[in-house]
Tab-separated table of C-alpha atoms and ligand atoms in Angstrom:
chain	number	residue	atom	x	y	z
A	1	MET	CA	0.000	0.000	0.000
A	2	THR	CA	1.404	3.396	-0.995
A	3	LEU	CA	0.966	6.525	1.109
A	4	ALA	CA	-1.415	7.811	-1.563
A	5	ASP	CA	-3.567	4.674	-1.098
A	6	LEU	CA	-3.450	5.113	2.666
A	7	ARG	CA	-4.494	8.760	2.376
A	8	GLU	CA	-7.476	7.704	0.318
A	9	ARG	CA	-8.422	5.041	2.869
A	10	ILE	CA	-8.084	7.616	5.656
A	11	ARG	CA	-10.198	10.110	3.705
A	12	ARG	CA	-12.964	7.495	3.388
A	13	ARG	CA	-12.544	6.442	7.035
A	14	GLU	CA	-11.765	2.927	5.784
A	15	ALA	CA	-8.244	2.802	7.241
A	16	LEU	CA	-8.000	0.246	10.060
A	17	LEU	CA	-6.507	1.809	13.187
A	18	GLY	CA	-4.595	0.252	16.055
A	19	VAL	CA	-3.771	1.939	19.353
A	20	VAL	CA	-1.035	0.401	21.516
A	21	GLY	CA	-1.351	1.370	25.201
A	22	LEU	CA	-4.885	2.161	26.424
A	23	GLY	CA	-4.148	4.488	29.347
A	24	TYR	CA	-5.080	8.131	29.938
A	25	VAL	CA	-3.945	8.926	26.390
A	26	GLY	CA	-4.525	5.776	24.345
A	27	LEU	CA	-8.064	5.039	25.531
A	28	PRO	CA	-9.574	8.448	24.675
A	29	VAL	CA	-7.634	8.471	21.395
A	30	ALA	CA	-9.114	5.083	20.482
A	31	VAL	CA	-12.561	6.298	21.522
A	32	VAL	CA	-12.544	9.534	19.486
A	33	PHE	CA	-11.324	7.807	16.316
A	34	ALA	CA	-13.969	5.082	16.751
A	35	GLU	CA	-16.574	7.790	17.294
A	36	ALA	CA	-15.360	9.444	14.068
A	37	GLY	CA	-16.266	6.247	12.212
A	38	PHE	CA	-12.981	4.315	12.094
A	39	ASP	CA	-12.565	0.637	12.949
A	40	VAL	CA	-10.229	0.768	15.974
A	41	LEU	CA	-8.407	-2.082	17.682
A	42	GLY	CA	-6.869	-1.181	21.029
A	43	MET	CA	-3.990	-3.239	22.393
A	44	ASP	CA	-2.725	-3.274	25.986
A	45	ILE	CA	-0.721	-5.737	28.047
A	46	ASP	CA	-3.068	-5.194	31.009
A	47	ALA	CA	-5.692	-7.955	30.620
A	48	ASP	CA	-8.063	-6.453	33.239
A	49	ARG	CA	-8.065	-3.147	31.416
A	50	VAL	CA	-8.727	-4.866	28.098
A	51	ALA	CA	-11.602	-6.887	29.603
A	52	LYS	CA	-13.190	-3.744	31.055
A	53	ILE	CA	-12.929	-1.894	27.762
A	54	ASN	CA	-14.432	-4.832	25.861
A	55	ALA	CA	-17.295	-4.773	28.365
A	56	GLY	CA	-17.824	-1.103	27.447
A	57	VAL	CA	-16.686	0.120	30.867
A	58	SER	CA	-14.109	2.893	31.293
A	59	PRO	CA	-11.213	1.981	33.585
A	60	ILE	CA	-10.638	5.704	34.310
A	61	GLU	CA	-12.413	6.699	37.546
A	62	GLY	CA	-12.180	10.518	37.698
A	63	GLN	CA	-14.601	13.047	36.186
A	64	GLU	CA	-14.129	12.550	32.419
A	65	PRO	CA	-17.004	14.186	30.588
A	66	GLY	CA	-18.267	11.978	27.750
A	67	LEU	CA	-15.665	9.225	27.994
A	68	ALA	CA	-17.723	6.473	29.661
A	69	GLU	CA	-20.771	7.124	27.458
A	70	ILE	CA	-18.926	7.238	24.132
A	71	LEU	CA	-16.767	4.258	25.069
A	72	ALA	CA	-19.900	2.201	25.810
A	73	GLN	CA	-21.422	3.292	22.511
A	74	VAL	CA	-18.408	2.560	20.266
A	75	VAL	CA	-17.891	-0.838	21.893
A	76	ARG	CA	-21.575	-1.646	21.447
A	77	THR	CA	-21.458	-0.742	17.753
A	78	GLY	CA	-18.261	-2.784	17.280
A	79	ARG	CA	-16.126	0.194	16.231
A	80	LEU	CA	-13.754	-0.320	19.153
A	81	ARG	CA	-12.391	-3.604	20.432
A	82	ALA	CA	-9.421	-4.302	22.662
A	83	THR	CA	-6.881	-7.130	22.781
A	84	THR	CA	-3.759	-8.169	24.640
A	85	GLU	CA	-2.256	-9.657	21.456
A	86	TYR	CA	0.152	-7.757	19.206
A	87	ASP	CA	-0.617	-10.329	16.540
A	88	ALA	CA	-4.131	-8.953	16.192
A	89	LEU	CA	-2.623	-5.721	14.807
A	90	ARG	CA	-1.514	-7.458	11.570
A	91	ASP	CA	-4.264	-5.968	9.412
A	92	ARG	CA	-3.917	-2.393	10.736
A	93	ASP	CA	-3.119	0.442	8.307
A	94	VAL	CA	-2.187	2.909	11.064
A	95	VAL	CA	-0.863	2.095	14.529
A	96	ILE	CA	-0.712	4.789	17.218
A	97	VAL	CA	1.638	4.093	20.125
A	98	ALA	CA	0.673	5.685	23.458
A	99	VAL	CA	2.578	3.815	26.158
A	100	HIS	CA	4.042	5.566	29.204
A	101	THR	CA	7.569	7.043	29.086
A	102	PRO	CA	8.779	7.791	32.628
A	103	VAL	CA	12.254	8.771	33.817
A	104	ASP	CA	14.234	6.838	36.437
A	105	GLU	CA	15.809	8.095	39.674
A	106	GLU	CA	18.745	9.482	37.676
A	107	LYS	CA	16.281	11.412	35.448
A	108	VAL	CA	17.116	9.200	32.479
A	109	PRO	CA	14.189	8.143	30.223
A	110	ARG	CA	12.915	4.632	30.903
A	111	TYR	CA	11.726	3.574	27.471
A	112	ASP	CA	11.146	-0.078	28.434
A	113	ALA	CA	7.425	0.014	27.562
A	114	LEU	CA	8.087	1.871	24.317
A	115	LYS	CA	10.888	-0.486	23.291
A	116	THR	CA	8.824	-3.579	24.144
A	117	ALA	CA	5.919	-2.214	22.111
A	118	LEU	CA	8.161	-1.501	19.088
A	119	ILE	CA	9.917	-4.864	19.288
A	120	HIS	CA	6.570	-6.691	19.223
A	121	LEU	CA	4.933	-4.373	16.721
A	122	GLY	CA	7.670	-4.643	14.076
A	123	PRO	CA	7.063	-8.293	13.109
A	124	VAL	CA	3.291	-7.745	12.639
A	125	LEU	CA	3.502	-4.551	10.557
A	126	LYS	CA	2.082	-5.034	7.081
A	127	ASN	CA	3.696	-3.214	4.165
A	128	GLY	CA	3.025	0.507	4.149
A	129	THR	CA	1.670	0.818	7.696
A	130	LEU	CA	1.893	4.257	9.274
A	131	VAL	CA	3.211	4.160	12.853
A	132	ILE	CA	2.532	7.271	14.932
A	133	VAL	CA	4.126	7.687	18.340
A	134	GLU	CA	1.983	9.855	20.618
A	135	SER	CA	3.977	9.132	23.777
A	136	THR	CA	6.095	12.050	24.949
A	137	ILE	CA	9.751	11.416	24.086
A	138	ALA	CA	13.059	13.236	24.434
A	139	PRO	CA	14.021	15.266	21.347
A	140	ARG	CA	15.954	13.082	18.827
A	141	THR	CA	14.290	9.855	20.046
A	142	THR	CA	12.311	9.225	16.846
A	143	GLU	CA	15.475	9.240	14.743
A	144	GLU	CA	17.903	7.744	17.241
A	145	LEU	CA	15.792	5.055	18.905
A	146	ILE	CA	12.354	4.489	17.393
A	147	ARG	CA	13.273	4.380	13.710
A	148	PRO	CA	16.229	1.977	14.064
A	149	LEU	CA	14.357	-0.260	16.514
A	150	LEU	CA	11.318	-0.518	14.258
A	151	GLU	CA	13.511	-1.122	11.193
A	152	GLN	CA	15.254	-3.926	13.052
A	153	SER	CA	12.119	-5.544	14.485
A	154	SER	CA	10.135	-5.306	11.235
A	155	GLY	CA	12.949	-6.056	8.812
A	156	LYS	CA	11.618	-3.139	6.715
A	157	ARG	CA	13.071	0.277	5.873
A	158	ALA	CA	11.406	3.446	7.134
A	159	ASN	CA	9.710	5.468	4.353
A	160	GLU	CA	9.576	2.294	2.238
A	161	GLY	CA	8.231	-0.675	4.209
A	162	PHE	CA	6.573	1.495	6.868
A	163	HIS	CA	6.082	5.194	7.624
A	164	LEU	CA	6.792	6.889	10.903
A	165	GLY	CA	5.804	10.086	12.677
A	166	HIS	CA	5.392	11.751	16.049
A	167	CYS	CA	2.228	13.509	17.151
A	168	PRO	CA	2.551	14.348	20.841
A	169	GLU	CA	-0.581	14.439	22.952
A	170	ARG	CA	-1.970	17.467	24.744
A	171	VAL	CA	-4.651	15.835	26.880
A	172	THR	CA	-4.943	16.309	30.597
A	173	PRO	CA	-7.037	14.221	33.025
A	174	GLY	CA	-10.476	15.790	33.444
A	175	ARG	CA	-10.383	17.153	29.885
A	176	LEU	CA	-9.326	14.112	27.880
A	177	LEU	CA	-11.943	14.214	25.124
A	178	HIS	CA	-12.207	17.990	25.140
A	179	ASN	CA	-8.483	18.509	24.596
A	180	LEU	CA	-8.338	15.841	21.905
A	181	ARG	CA	-10.934	17.659	19.871
A	182	ALA	CA	-10.394	21.292	20.787
A	183	MET	CA	-6.647	21.689	21.194
A	184	SER	CA	-4.282	22.235	18.280
A	185	ARG	CA	-1.775	19.471	17.524
A	186	VAL	CA	1.762	19.367	16.232
A	187	VAL	CA	2.225	16.707	13.554
A	188	GLY	CA	5.687	15.615	12.466
A	189	GLY	CA	6.561	12.786	10.073
A	190	LEU	CA	9.887	11.464	8.806
A	191	THR	CA	8.952	12.896	5.380
A	192	PRO	CA	6.612	15.742	4.359
A	193	GLU	CA	4.299	13.214	2.697
A	194	THR	CA	4.078	11.206	5.926
A	195	THR	CA	3.291	14.424	7.806
A	196	GLU	CA	0.483	15.202	5.353
A	197	THR	CA	-0.927	11.693	5.762
A	198	MET	CA	-0.880	12.044	9.551
A	199	ALA	CA	-2.639	15.397	9.257
A	200	ASP	CA	-5.347	13.787	7.074
A	201	LEU	CA	-5.975	11.333	9.891
A	202	TYR	CA	-6.050	13.835	12.769
A	203	ARG	CA	-8.340	16.190	10.831
A	204	HIS	CA	-11.111	13.634	11.453
A	205	VAL	CA	-11.009	14.357	15.203
A	206	VAL	CA	-9.156	17.646	15.833
A	207	GLN	CA	-11.474	20.588	15.282
A	208	VAL	CA	-8.764	23.270	15.436
A	209	ASP	CA	-5.291	23.850	13.912
A	210	LEU	CA	-2.924	21.088	12.945
A	211	ASP	CA	0.624	22.385	12.710
A	212	LEU	CA	2.645	20.388	10.203
A	213	THR	CA	6.330	20.035	10.964
A	214	ASP	CA	9.080	17.415	11.387
A	215	CYS	CA	9.660	14.841	14.149
A	216	LEU	CA	12.357	16.795	15.978
A	217	THR	CA	10.264	19.960	16.153
A	218	ALA	CA	7.273	17.957	17.405
A	219	GLU	CA	9.457	16.347	20.105
A	220	LEU	CA	10.860	19.732	21.117
A	221	VAL	CA	7.486	21.486	21.223
A	222	LYS	CA	5.940	18.889	23.541
A	223	THR	CA	8.790	18.726	26.020
A	224	VAL	CA	9.273	22.515	25.947
A	225	GLU	CA	5.591	23.236	26.629
A	226	ASN	CA	5.676	21.088	29.759
A	227	ALA	CA	9.082	22.363	30.893
A	228	TYR	CA	7.699	25.894	30.481
A	229	ARG	CA	4.791	25.042	32.762
A	230	ASP	CA	7.060	23.476	35.359
A	231	VAL	CA	9.322	26.544	35.422
A	232	GLN	CA	6.322	28.889	35.721
A	233	ILE	CA	4.833	26.884	38.586
A	234	ALA	CA	8.228	26.831	40.308
A	235	PHE	CA	8.359	30.623	40.083
A	236	ALA	CA	4.899	30.889	41.660
A	237	ASN	CA	5.964	28.436	44.371
A	238	GLU	CA	9.109	30.402	45.155
A	239	VAL	CA	7.067	33.616	45.367
A	240	SER	CA	4.691	31.808	47.743
A	241	LEU	CA	7.642	30.993	50.033
A	242	ILE	CA	8.678	34.666	49.974
A	243	CYS	CA	5.118	35.780	50.780
A	244	GLU	CA	4.908	33.357	53.704
A	245	ALA	CA	8.221	34.633	55.084
A	246	VAL	CA	7.386	38.354	54.861
A	247	GLY	CA	3.734	38.074	55.876
A	248	GLY	CA	2.204	38.602	52.423
A	249	ASP	CA	-0.593	36.796	50.638
A	250	VAL	CA	0.516	35.161	47.387
A	251	TRP	CA	-3.039	34.914	46.039
A	252	ARG	CA	-3.613	38.662	46.256
A	253	VAL	CA	-0.099	39.331	44.970
A	254	ARG	CA	-0.663	37.040	41.990
A	255	GLU	CA	-3.981	38.668	41.183
A	256	LEU	CA	-2.416	42.132	41.115
A	257	VAL	CA	0.748	41.053	39.264
A	258	ASN	CA	-1.401	39.521	36.534
A	259	LYS	CA	-3.055	42.883	35.925
A	260	VAL	CA	0.146	43.960	34.181
A	261	PRO	CA	0.042	43.046	30.483
A	262	ALA	CA	2.155	40.020	29.529
A	263	ARG	CA	2.329	38.759	33.132
A	264	ASN	CA	0.869	35.322	33.725
A	265	MET	CA	1.948	34.188	37.156
A	266	HIS	CA	0.857	30.579	37.594
A	267	LEU	CA	-0.800	29.028	40.657
A	268	PRO	CA	1.438	28.036	43.548
A	269	GLY	CA	0.573	24.835	45.401
A	270	ALA	CA	1.506	21.786	47.409
A	271	GLY	CA	3.516	20.189	44.600
A	272	VAL	CA	3.505	19.128	40.957
A	273	GLY	CA	2.502	15.566	40.102
A	274	GLY	CA	1.133	13.435	37.292
A	275	HIS	CA	2.888	11.445	34.635
A	276	CYS	CA	3.963	14.431	32.542
A	277	ILE	CA	5.087	17.715	34.131
A	278	PRO	CA	7.529	16.159	36.632
A	279	LYS	CA	9.358	14.176	33.924
A	280	ASP	CA	8.988	15.991	30.606
A	281	PRO	CA	11.535	18.697	31.619
A	282	TRP	CA	13.993	15.836	32.199
A	283	LEU	CA	13.224	14.405	28.739
A	284	LEU	CA	14.059	17.818	27.273
A	285	ALA	CA	17.254	18.000	29.330
A	286	TYR	CA	18.210	14.460	28.256
A	287	SER	CA	18.323	15.538	24.620
A	288	VAL	CA	21.499	17.544	25.309
A	289	ARG	CA	23.188	15.008	27.596
A	290	ASP	CA	26.126	14.714	25.186
A	291	LYS	CA	26.382	18.441	24.404
A	292	GLU	CA	27.933	21.399	26.184
A	293	VAL	CA	24.701	23.047	27.291
A	294	PRO	CA	24.793	24.364	30.861
A	295	LEU	CA	21.292	23.586	32.154
A	296	ARG	CA	20.465	25.549	35.292
A	297	LEU	CA	16.860	26.706	35.198
A	298	ILE	CA	15.115	23.401	34.396
A	299	PRO	CA	16.762	21.420	37.232
A	300	ALA	CA	16.217	24.318	39.661
A	301	ALA	CA	12.512	24.459	38.812
A	302	ARG	CA	12.217	20.718	39.362
A	303	ALA	CA	13.909	21.033	42.751
A	304	VAL	CA	11.572	23.861	43.833
A	305	ASN	CA	8.443	21.948	42.818
A	306	ASP	CA	9.649	18.688	44.364
A	307	SER	CA	10.256	20.516	47.649
A	308	MET	CA	6.668	21.745	48.016
A	309	PRO	CA	5.127	18.646	49.654
A	310	LEU	CA	8.007	18.725	52.141
A	311	HIS	CA	7.241	22.369	52.764
A	312	VAL	CA	3.624	21.393	53.516
A	313	ALA	CA	5.029	18.862	55.997
A	314	ASP	CA	7.051	21.684	57.637
A	315	ILE	CA	3.944	23.877	57.873
A	316	THR	CA	2.052	20.978	59.489
A	317	VAL	CA	4.813	20.340	62.020
A	318	GLY	CA	5.005	24.083	62.812
A	319	ALA	CA	1.249	24.493	63.254
A	320	LEU	CA	1.068	21.472	65.562
A	321	ARG	CA	4.051	22.725	67.554
A	322	GLU	CA	2.370	26.107	68.074
A	323	ALA	CA	-0.641	24.224	69.410
A	324	GLY	CA	1.645	22.356	71.819
A	325	VAL	CA	1.490	19.038	69.942
A	326	GLY	CA	4.545	17.093	68.798
A	327	ILE	CA	4.440	15.536	65.338
A	328	ALA	CA	5.393	12.085	66.670
A	329	GLY	CA	2.139	10.302	67.375
A	330	ALA	CA	-0.043	13.167	66.051
A	331	ASN	CA	-3.042	12.091	63.975
A	332	VAL	CA	-2.942	13.824	60.614
A	333	ALA	CA	-5.719	13.460	58.032
A	334	VAL	CA	-4.713	14.091	54.407
A	335	LEU	CA	-7.462	14.994	51.950
A	336	GLY	CA	-6.574	14.105	48.380
A	337	TYR	CA	-4.090	11.607	46.950
A	338	ALA	CA	-4.560	12.132	43.199
A	339	TYR	CA	-2.177	14.614	41.624
A	340	LEU	CA	-4.998	16.689	40.143
A	341	GLU	CA	-8.468	17.809	41.175
A	342	ASN	CA	-11.322	15.456	40.245
A	343	SER	CA	-8.918	12.865	38.834
A	344	ASP	CA	-7.974	9.360	39.996
A	345	ASP	CA	-4.410	9.634	38.649
A	346	THR	CA	-1.934	9.205	41.511
A	347	ARG	CA	1.297	9.104	39.520
A	348	ASN	CA	4.007	11.209	41.176
A	349	SER	CA	1.413	12.284	43.720
A	350	PRO	CA	2.648	15.143	45.957
A	351	SER	CA	0.542	13.567	48.729
A	352	GLU	CA	2.744	10.474	48.551
A	353	ALA	CA	5.808	12.585	49.339
A	354	LEU	CA	3.968	14.429	52.125
A	355	VAL	CA	2.710	11.220	53.734
A	356	ALA	CA	6.165	9.629	53.555
A	357	ARG	CA	7.758	12.653	55.289
A	358	LEU	CA	5.113	12.887	58.028
A	359	GLN	CA	5.344	9.150	58.684
A	360	GLU	CA	9.110	9.458	58.881
A	361	LEU	CA	8.547	12.035	61.619
A	362	GLY	CA	6.282	9.612	63.500
A	363	ALA	CA	2.842	10.996	62.600
A	364	CYS	CA	-0.141	8.652	62.228
A	365	ILE	CA	-1.640	9.313	58.817
A	366	ARG	CA	-5.117	8.702	57.444
A	367	VAL	CA	-5.823	9.487	53.800
A	368	HIS	CA	-9.028	10.221	51.927
A	369	ASP	CA	-9.523	10.655	48.199
A	370	THR	CA	-12.863	10.884	46.430
A	371	TYR	CA	-11.600	9.174	43.274
A	372	VAL	CA	-8.771	6.852	44.304
A	373	PRO	CA	-10.351	3.454	45.090
A	374	GLU	CA	-7.844	2.686	47.857
A	375	TYR	CA	-8.734	5.874	49.772
A	376	ARG	CA	-12.445	6.223	49.115
A	377	GLY	CA	-13.439	5.593	52.753
A	378	ASP	CA	-15.920	7.655	54.750
A	379	LEU	CA	-14.427	11.147	54.922
A	380	TRP	CA	-16.137	11.976	58.225
A	381	GLN	CA	-14.727	8.885	59.892
A	382	ILE	CA	-11.288	9.588	58.503
A	383	VAL	CA	-11.144	13.124	59.954
A	384	GLU	CA	-12.675	12.036	63.291
A	385	GLY	CA	-10.397	13.039	66.174
A	386	CYS	CA	-7.471	14.178	64.017
A	387	ASP	CA	-4.948	16.751	65.263
A	388	ALA	CA	-4.430	18.353	61.855
A	389	LEU	CA	-6.191	18.282	58.521
A	390	VAL	CA	-4.136	18.795	55.353
A	391	VAL	CA	-5.902	19.525	52.050
A	392	MET	CA	-3.671	18.432	49.163
A	393	VAL	CA	-6.090	18.253	46.226
A	394	ALA	CA	-8.874	20.649	45.233
A	395	HIS	CA	-11.494	17.988	44.425
A	396	ASP	CA	-14.972	19.545	44.112
A	397	ALA	CA	-16.074	17.349	47.015
A	398	TYR	CA	-13.607	19.145	49.308
A	399	ARG	CA	-14.442	22.648	48.096
A	400	THR	CA	-18.023	22.146	49.212
A	401	LEU	CA	-17.228	20.731	52.669
A	402	ASP	CA	-18.983	22.432	55.578
A	403	LEU	CA	-16.055	23.727	57.636
A	404	ARG	CA	-18.154	24.076	60.805
A	405	MET	CA	-19.330	20.459	60.659
A	406	LEU	CA	-15.775	19.378	59.949
A	407	ARG	CA	-14.531	21.431	62.892
A	408	ALA	CA	-16.909	19.523	65.179
A	409	ARG	CA	-15.341	16.171	64.209
A	410	VAL	CA	-11.643	16.898	64.739
A	411	ALA	CA	-9.639	16.869	67.972
A	412	ARG	CA	-7.748	20.070	67.086
A	413	PRO	CA	-8.891	22.663	64.572
A	414	ILE	CA	-5.669	22.889	62.574
A	415	LEU	CA	-6.244	23.219	58.837
A	416	ILE	CA	-3.349	23.262	56.348
A	417	ASP	CA	-4.534	24.198	52.879
A	418	GLY	CA	-2.127	23.218	50.127
A	419	ARG	CA	-4.408	24.275	47.224
A	420	HIS	CA	-6.209	27.430	48.398
A	421	VAL	CA	-9.453	25.474	48.570
A	422	PHE	CA	-10.683	27.671	51.444
A	423	SER	CA	-10.016	31.305	52.205
A	424	ALA	CA	-8.302	32.138	55.493
A	425	GLU	CA	-11.294	34.288	56.559
A	426	GLN	CA	-13.790	31.520	55.826
A	427	ALA	CA	-11.748	28.948	57.767
A	428	ARG	CA	-11.100	31.243	60.728
A	429	ALA	CA	-14.786	32.199	60.903
A	430	ALA	CA	-15.539	28.471	61.233
A	431	GLY	CA	-13.130	28.195	64.157
A	432	TRP	CA	-10.028	26.818	62.429
A	433	ILE	CA	-6.382	27.687	62.897
A	434	TYR	CA	-5.594	28.147	59.200
A	435	ARG	CA	-2.261	27.808	57.401
A	436	GLY	CA	-2.206	28.105	53.632
A	437	ILE	CA	0.506	27.921	50.978
A	438	GLY	CA	1.810	31.433	50.343
A	439	GLN	CA	0.008	33.068	53.226
A	440	GLY	CA	2.220	34.537	55.921
B	1	NAD	N1	-1.543	11.381	31.031
B	1	NAD	C1	-1.559	12.523	30.383
B	1	NAD	O1	-2.305	13.435	30.734
B	1	NAD	C2	-0.664	12.729	29.176
B	1	NAD	C3	-0.795	13.918	28.441
B	1	NAD	C4	0.012	14.127	27.324
B	1	NAD	C5	0.960	13.168	26.991
B	1	NAD	N2	1.100	12.044	27.738
B	1	NAD	C6	2.104	11.066	27.329
B	1	NAD	O2	1.435	9.955	26.750
B	1	NAD	C7	2.103	8.737	27.080
B	1	NAD	C8	1.145	7.791	27.755
B	1	NAD	O3	0.752	8.344	28.992
B	1	NAD	P1	-0.502	7.781	29.789
B	1	NAD	O4	-0.783	8.763	30.860
B	1	NAD	O5	-1.578	7.404	28.862
B	1	NAD	O6	0.131	6.451	30.403
B	1	NAD	P2	-0.687	5.259	31.086
B	1	NAD	O7	0.261	4.622	32.031
B	1	NAD	O8	-2.000	5.758	31.575
B	1	NAD	O9	-0.987	4.285	29.868
B	1	NAD	C9	-0.046	3.442	29.317
B	1	NAD	C10	-0.732	2.143	28.949
B	1	NAD	O10	0.193	1.369	28.183
B	1	NAD	C11	0.082	0.022	28.596
B	1	NAD	N3	1.342	-0.622	28.223
B	1	NAD	C12	2.531	-0.604	28.855
B	1	NAD	N4	3.450	-1.268	28.166
B	1	NAD	C13	2.837	-1.729	27.048
B	1	NAD	C14	3.268	-2.470	25.949
B	1	NAD	N5	4.521	-2.880	25.847
B	1	NAD	N6	2.363	-2.759	24.984
B	1	NAD	C15	1.080	-2.362	25.089
B	1	NAD	N7	0.625	-1.633	26.121
B	1	NAD	C16	1.491	-1.322	27.084
B	1	NAD	C17	-0.167	0.085	30.080
B	1	NAD	O11	-0.741	-1.109	30.554
B	1	NAD	C18	-1.103	1.302	30.166
B	1	NAD	O12	-2.467	0.921	30.094
B	1	NAD	C19	3.310	9.138	27.927
B	1	NAD	O13	4.414	9.277	27.112
B	1	NAD	C20	2.908	10.496	28.485
B	1	NAD	O14	4.016	11.295	28.777
B	1	NAD	C21	0.295	11.790	28.812
C-alpha cells in the first residue's frame, strides 16, 4: 500500500486503526477515532483493562465528561475492540503508540514500555503501515531510537516498508476528550508526505489547527511546553515561600501582578505531580546530555516543585508545635491523593511525598480521596479526632465541605490548605487555625 492509497483510505474512514497502550492517552484516542467512524483495535498488556474496555466500561475513575458514554457506545457498535495480542494488529493500516515514558531516579528516560511495544509491533507490521508515536519522548528519540528499533524488528526500511511520525498528545485528566478535539496538535513525520498523511488522519477528530512540521520539532514542542509550565509553577511556588516569610498573601499578589500586560503568574501549590510535568523537563534535558549546554533553570525548577510537599510537611509540624502538639504520634488526616483535582491519577502524587515525610517524623496518617479506590473511605470517619487536617487536592467534594461540621469532628482545629481550597477568613470564621501555601 502506498501513502497515496493510505491517504485515500483515511479520507474514506476505511483505514484500520490500532492503538497500543490504552491508558489516559490511548483510551480516549481510540474512543474519538472510533466515534469518528474508524474501525479501531486497542492493544494493551493489562488484561483487566482490556476486559473492562471490551465490556464497554471505562477503567478511568475521575470526572471525564463523555468518555464512559462514548466508550460504551463505540464498543456496542463494534467500532472499538481491545486485545492483549500484538498479533491482532496485523491488518492495521495505522498504529498509534501511546505507552508511558517515565524517567528513572537518575532522570534518564525509561523507554522499556516503548521499546517492548516496538519490538513486538515490528514483526506484525504489514507493508506501508503508518506508525505514529503519541507518547512524549526526548528530542531526537524518533530518529535515534524508534526508527532503528522498528527497522530492526520489522525487517523493513522506514519510508519504504513502513512510515513513521510523532504527534505528541496534549490531553490532561479531566479534559481528555475535550483537549483531543479542541486543542491544536503538532504533527511531524519522517517525510513531508508522511506528515500530510498524519494530518489527514487527525483532521477527522481535531477541530482546530494542525501544525505540520518534522519529528524533531514535534518532540521539542511537547517537552518545551511542559518544561515551560514546570518553570512557571516553580516561580509561583518560590514567590509563595517569599510571601509566607514576609507576611504577604501570594493569592492577592498574583492577582495584582497579573493585571500587568504580559504577566501570567501561575498558581502556587503543594507540589507538581502526574505522569507528565515532573518528567517531561527531564526528557528535554536528556536531549542535550552529550552536548555542552549548561542547564540551570530546568533542574532548579524541578527542585523547587519537588520541595513543596516537604514544605507542607514543615507547615504541618510548625502548626502542631504552636498548638503544643509534637508531630510524633499526632493524627494527621490528608485529603486528596490524586495529583490533580477530580482525577484518579496518583502518579508522582505530591501527597505520597507528604505522607512519607510525616510518617518518617512519626505521625499517624489517614488518607481520603474521592476518586482513588484505595482511599475512598468515609471522609467523616477519617477526619474524626485528628490533630491536623491537610488539604492536598482541590477535588470539588472538598471545596463544598462544611467547615463548621468538619470542625466539630476533629480533635484540634488545625487546617493546612495546600491548594487554596478555602479562604483564610472563611476557615477562621468556622473556628479553624488556618495555614495556607503562600500566606504569611
Ligand atoms: N496522562 C496525560 O495526561 C498525558 C498527556 C500528554 C501526553 N502524555 C504522554 O502519553 C504517554 C502515555 O501516557 P498515559 O498517561 O496514557 O500512560 P498510562 O500509564 O496511563 O498508559 C499506558 C498504557 O500502556 C500500557 N502498556 C505498557 N506497556 C505496554 C506495551 N509494551 N504494549 C502495550 N501496552 C502497554 C499500560 O498497561 C497502560 O495501560 C506518555 O508518554 C505520556 O508522557 C500523557
